[in-house]
mmCIF file of C-alpha atoms and ligand atoms in Angstrom:
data_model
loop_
_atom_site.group_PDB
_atom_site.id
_atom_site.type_symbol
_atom_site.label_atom_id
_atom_site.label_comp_id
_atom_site.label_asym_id
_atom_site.label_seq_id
_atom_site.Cartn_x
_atom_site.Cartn_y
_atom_site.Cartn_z
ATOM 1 C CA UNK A 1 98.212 127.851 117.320
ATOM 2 C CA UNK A 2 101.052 126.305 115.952
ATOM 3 C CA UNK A 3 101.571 123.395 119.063
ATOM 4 C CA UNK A 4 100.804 120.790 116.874
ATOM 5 C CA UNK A 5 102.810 122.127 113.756
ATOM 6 C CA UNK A 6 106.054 121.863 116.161
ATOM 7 C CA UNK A 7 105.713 118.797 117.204
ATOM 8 C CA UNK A 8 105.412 117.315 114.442
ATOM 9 C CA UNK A 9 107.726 118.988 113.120
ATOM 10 C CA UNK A 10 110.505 117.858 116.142
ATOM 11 C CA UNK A 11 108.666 114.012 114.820
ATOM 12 C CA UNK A 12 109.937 114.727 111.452
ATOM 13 C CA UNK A 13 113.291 115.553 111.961
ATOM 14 C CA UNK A 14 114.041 112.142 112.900
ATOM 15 C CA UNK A 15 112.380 110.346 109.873
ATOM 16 C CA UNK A 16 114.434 107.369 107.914
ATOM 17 C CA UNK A 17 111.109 106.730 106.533
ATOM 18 C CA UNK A 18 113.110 106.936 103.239
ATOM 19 C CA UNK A 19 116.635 106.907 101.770
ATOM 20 C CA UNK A 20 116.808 110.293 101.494
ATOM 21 C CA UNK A 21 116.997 110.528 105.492
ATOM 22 C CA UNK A 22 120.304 109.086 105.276
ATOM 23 C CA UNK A 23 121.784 111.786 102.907
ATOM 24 C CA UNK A 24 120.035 114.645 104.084
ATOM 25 C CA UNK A 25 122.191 117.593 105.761
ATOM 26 C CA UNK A 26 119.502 119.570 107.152
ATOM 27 C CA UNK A 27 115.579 118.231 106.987
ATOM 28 C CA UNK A 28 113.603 121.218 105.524
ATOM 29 C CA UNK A 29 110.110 120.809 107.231
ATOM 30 C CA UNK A 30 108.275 124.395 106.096
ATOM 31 C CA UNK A 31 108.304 128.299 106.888
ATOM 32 C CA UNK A 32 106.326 130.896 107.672
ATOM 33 C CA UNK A 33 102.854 131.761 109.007
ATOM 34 C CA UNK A 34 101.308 128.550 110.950
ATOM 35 C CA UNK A 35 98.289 129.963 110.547
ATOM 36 C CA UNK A 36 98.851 131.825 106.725
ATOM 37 C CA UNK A 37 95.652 132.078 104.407
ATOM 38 C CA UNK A 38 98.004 131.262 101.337
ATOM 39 C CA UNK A 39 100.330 128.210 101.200
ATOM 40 C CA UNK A 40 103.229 127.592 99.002
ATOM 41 C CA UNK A 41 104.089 124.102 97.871
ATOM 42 C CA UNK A 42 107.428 123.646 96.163
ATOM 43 C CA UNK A 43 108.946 120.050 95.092
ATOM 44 C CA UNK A 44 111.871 119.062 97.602
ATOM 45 C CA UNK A 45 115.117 120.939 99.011
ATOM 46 C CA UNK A 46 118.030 122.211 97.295
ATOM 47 C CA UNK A 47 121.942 122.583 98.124
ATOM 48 C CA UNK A 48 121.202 125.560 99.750
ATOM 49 C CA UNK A 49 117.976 124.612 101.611
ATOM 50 C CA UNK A 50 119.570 121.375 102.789
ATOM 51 C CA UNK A 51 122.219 123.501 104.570
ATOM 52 C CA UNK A 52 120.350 125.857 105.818
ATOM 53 C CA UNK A 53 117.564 124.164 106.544
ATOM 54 C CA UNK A 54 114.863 126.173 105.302
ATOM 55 C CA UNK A 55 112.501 126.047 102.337
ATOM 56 C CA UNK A 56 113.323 128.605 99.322
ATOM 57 C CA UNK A 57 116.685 130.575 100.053
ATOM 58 C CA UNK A 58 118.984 129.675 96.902
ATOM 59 C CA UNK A 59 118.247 131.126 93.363
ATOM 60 C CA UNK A 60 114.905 129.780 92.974
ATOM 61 C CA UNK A 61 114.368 131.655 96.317
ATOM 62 C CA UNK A 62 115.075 135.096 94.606
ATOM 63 C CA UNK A 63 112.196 134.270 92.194
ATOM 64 C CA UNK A 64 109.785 133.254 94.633
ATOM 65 C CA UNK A 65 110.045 137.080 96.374
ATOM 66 C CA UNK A 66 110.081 138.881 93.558
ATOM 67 C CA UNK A 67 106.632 136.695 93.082
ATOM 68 C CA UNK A 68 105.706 137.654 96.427
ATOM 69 C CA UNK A 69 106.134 141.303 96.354
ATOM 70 C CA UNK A 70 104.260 141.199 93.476
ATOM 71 C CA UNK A 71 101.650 139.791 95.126
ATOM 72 C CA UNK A 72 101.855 142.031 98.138
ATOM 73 C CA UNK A 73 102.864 139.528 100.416
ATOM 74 C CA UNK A 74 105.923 138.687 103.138
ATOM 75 C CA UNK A 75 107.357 135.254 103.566
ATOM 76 C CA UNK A 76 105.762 135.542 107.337
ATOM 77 C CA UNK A 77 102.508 136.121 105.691
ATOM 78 C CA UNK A 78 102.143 132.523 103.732
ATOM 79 C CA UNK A 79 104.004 129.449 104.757
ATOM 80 C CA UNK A 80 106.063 127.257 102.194
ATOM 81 C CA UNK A 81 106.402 123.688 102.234
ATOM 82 C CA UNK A 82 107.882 121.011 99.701
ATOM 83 C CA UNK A 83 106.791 117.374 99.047
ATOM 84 C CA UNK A 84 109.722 116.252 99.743
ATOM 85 C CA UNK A 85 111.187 117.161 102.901
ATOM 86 C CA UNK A 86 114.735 115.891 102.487
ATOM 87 C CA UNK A 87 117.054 117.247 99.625
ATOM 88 C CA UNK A 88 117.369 114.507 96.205
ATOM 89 C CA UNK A 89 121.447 113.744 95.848
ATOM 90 C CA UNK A 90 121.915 116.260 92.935
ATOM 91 C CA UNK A 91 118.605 117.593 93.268
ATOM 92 C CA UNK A 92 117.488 114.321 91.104
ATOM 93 C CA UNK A 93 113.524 114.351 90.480
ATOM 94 C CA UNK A 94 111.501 112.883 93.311
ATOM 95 C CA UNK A 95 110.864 109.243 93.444
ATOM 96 C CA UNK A 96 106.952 107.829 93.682
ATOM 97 C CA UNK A 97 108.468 105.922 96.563
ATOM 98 C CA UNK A 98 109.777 109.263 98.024
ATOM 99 C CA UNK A 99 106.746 111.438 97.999
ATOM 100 C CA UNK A 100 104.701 108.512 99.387
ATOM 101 C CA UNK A 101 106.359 107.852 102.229
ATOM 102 C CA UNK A 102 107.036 111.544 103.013
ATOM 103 C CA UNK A 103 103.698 112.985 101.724
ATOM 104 C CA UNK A 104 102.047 112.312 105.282
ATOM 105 C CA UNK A 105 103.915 114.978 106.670
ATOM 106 C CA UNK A 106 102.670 117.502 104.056
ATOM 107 C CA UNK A 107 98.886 116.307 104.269
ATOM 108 C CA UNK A 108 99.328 116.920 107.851
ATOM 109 C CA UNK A 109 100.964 120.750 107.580
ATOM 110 C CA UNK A 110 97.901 121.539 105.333
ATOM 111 C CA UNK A 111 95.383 120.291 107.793
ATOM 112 C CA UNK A 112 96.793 122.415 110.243
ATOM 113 C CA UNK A 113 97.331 125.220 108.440
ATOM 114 C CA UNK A 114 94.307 125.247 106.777
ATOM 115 C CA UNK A 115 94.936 127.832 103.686
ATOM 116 C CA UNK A 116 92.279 129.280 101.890
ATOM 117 C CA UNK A 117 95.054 129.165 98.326
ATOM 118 C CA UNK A 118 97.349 126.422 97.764
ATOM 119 C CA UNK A 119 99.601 127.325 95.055
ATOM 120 C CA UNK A 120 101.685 125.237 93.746
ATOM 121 C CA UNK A 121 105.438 125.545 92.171
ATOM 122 C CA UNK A 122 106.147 122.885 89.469
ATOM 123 C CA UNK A 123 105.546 119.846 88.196
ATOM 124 C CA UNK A 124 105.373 117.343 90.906
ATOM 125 C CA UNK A 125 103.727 119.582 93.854
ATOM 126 C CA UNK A 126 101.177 120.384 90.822
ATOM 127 C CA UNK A 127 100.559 116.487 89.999
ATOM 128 C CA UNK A 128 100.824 115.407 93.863
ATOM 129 C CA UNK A 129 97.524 118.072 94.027
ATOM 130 C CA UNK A 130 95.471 117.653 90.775
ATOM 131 C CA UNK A 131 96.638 114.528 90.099
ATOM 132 C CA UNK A 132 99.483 112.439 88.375
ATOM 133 C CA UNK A 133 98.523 112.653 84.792
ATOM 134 C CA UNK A 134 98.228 116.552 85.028
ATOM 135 C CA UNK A 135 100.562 118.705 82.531
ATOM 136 C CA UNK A 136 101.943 121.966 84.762
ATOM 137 C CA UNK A 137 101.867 123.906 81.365
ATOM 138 C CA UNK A 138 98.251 122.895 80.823
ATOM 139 C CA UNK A 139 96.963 124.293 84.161
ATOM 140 C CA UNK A 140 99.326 126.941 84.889
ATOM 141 C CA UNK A 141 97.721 130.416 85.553
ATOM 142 C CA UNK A 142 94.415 128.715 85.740
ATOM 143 C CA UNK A 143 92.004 128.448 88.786
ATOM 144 C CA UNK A 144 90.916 125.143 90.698
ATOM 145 C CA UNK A 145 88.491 124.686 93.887
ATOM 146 C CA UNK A 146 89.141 121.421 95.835
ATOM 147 C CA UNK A 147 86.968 121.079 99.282
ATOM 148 C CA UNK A 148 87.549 124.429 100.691
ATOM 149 C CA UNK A 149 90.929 125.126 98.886
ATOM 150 C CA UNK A 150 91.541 127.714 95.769
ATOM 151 C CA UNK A 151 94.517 125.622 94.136
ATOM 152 C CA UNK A 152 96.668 127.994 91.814
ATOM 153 C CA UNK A 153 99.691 125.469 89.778
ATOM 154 C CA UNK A 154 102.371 127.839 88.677
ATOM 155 C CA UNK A 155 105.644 126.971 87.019
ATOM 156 C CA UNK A 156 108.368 126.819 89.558
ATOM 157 C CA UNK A 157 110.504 129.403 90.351
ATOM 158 C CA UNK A 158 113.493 127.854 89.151
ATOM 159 C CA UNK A 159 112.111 127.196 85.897
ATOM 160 C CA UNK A 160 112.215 131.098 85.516
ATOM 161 C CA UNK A 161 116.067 131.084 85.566
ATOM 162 C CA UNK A 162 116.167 128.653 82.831
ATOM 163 C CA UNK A 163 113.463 129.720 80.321
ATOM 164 C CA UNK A 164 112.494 133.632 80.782
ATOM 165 C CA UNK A 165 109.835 132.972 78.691
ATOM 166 C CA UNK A 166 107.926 131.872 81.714
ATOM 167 C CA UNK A 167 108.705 135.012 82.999
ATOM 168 C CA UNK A 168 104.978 136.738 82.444
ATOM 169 C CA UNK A 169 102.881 133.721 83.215
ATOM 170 C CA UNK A 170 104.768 132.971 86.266
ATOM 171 C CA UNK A 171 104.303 136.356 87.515
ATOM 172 C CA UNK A 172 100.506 136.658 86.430
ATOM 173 C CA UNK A 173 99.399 134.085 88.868
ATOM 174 C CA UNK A 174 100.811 136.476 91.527
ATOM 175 C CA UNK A 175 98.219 138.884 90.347
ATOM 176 C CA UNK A 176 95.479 136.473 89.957
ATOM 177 C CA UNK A 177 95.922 135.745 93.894
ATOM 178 C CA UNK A 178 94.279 139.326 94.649
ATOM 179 C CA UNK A 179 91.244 138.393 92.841
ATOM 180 C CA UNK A 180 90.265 135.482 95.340
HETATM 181 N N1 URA X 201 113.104 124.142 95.097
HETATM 182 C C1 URA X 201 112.024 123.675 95.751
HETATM 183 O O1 URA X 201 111.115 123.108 95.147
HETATM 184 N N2 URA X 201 111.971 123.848 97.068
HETATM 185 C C2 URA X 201 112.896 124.478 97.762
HETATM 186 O O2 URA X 201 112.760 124.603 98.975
HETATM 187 C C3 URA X 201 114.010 124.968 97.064
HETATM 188 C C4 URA X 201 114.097 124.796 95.735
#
């Protein structure tokens, strides 16, 4: 049940545990399935989710259902989540001071969702799970197994708007989620 997952979720809408808490509009905690077999980890908020106050619904968004279709899945089948909870002023790169005060939350969300496939959307949710020296091009598309997790890094969505190129690989790792 998801019990837990609210409450600390009602707990995090309070938290100043970082500057970003006092710029924030909206704090985006997660969507979707508490209990989903596949979990989505993006990199923080956006304009868009920091008004609306939910994870994926600008541009990027777009990309991420198109992946999703793809890999026969609905946004109430998986649940999404970012490192950062709070939006970046200008959607600046996350801070090391940032995603360690805020990662707590998301160690927590993935306890009690307990996926069977992380995957992972860009560079920093990528590093925050394989670890900091890891290269998203290097491991994109490829296949990792962490205590009971399948971890899939894949370029973000957004990164799709801006280099097309990405387009296949991006899309392929959709796919490769059928095989598991
Ligand atoms: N980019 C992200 O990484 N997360 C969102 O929720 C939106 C855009």
């Amino acid at each position: 049940m998801s019990v837990q997952l609210d409450t600390l979720e009602r707990q995090a809408q309070s938290c100043q545990a970082c500057a970003l808490g006092a710029t924030r509009t909206t704090l985006v905690w997660g969507s979707g399935n508490p209990s989903a077999e596949i979990m989505f980890i993006g990199e923080a908020p956006g304009r868009k989710e920091d008004e609306g106050g939910l994870p994926f619904i600008g541009a990027a968004g777009k990309h991420l259902d198109e992946f999703l279709d793809v890999a026969g899945f609905k946004r109430d089948d998986i649940y999404i989540a970012n490192v950062l909870k709070c939006r970046p002023p200008n959607n600046r790169d996350p801070q090391p001071g940032e995603i360690e005060a805020c990662q707590h939350w998301l160690i927590d969300q993935i306890h009690l969702i307990g996926p069977r496939i992380i995957v992972t959307l860009g560079a920093f949710s990528t590093r925050w799970v394989l670890g900091k020296d890891t290269v998203i091009s290097a491991v994109q598309g490829k296949v990792f197994q962490h205590d009971n997790y399948f971890i899939l890094p894949c370029y973000h969505p957004a990164a799709i708007i801006y280099d097309n190129s990405k387009s296949d690989a991006f899309y392929q790792v959709a796919r490769n989620i059928a095989q598991l």
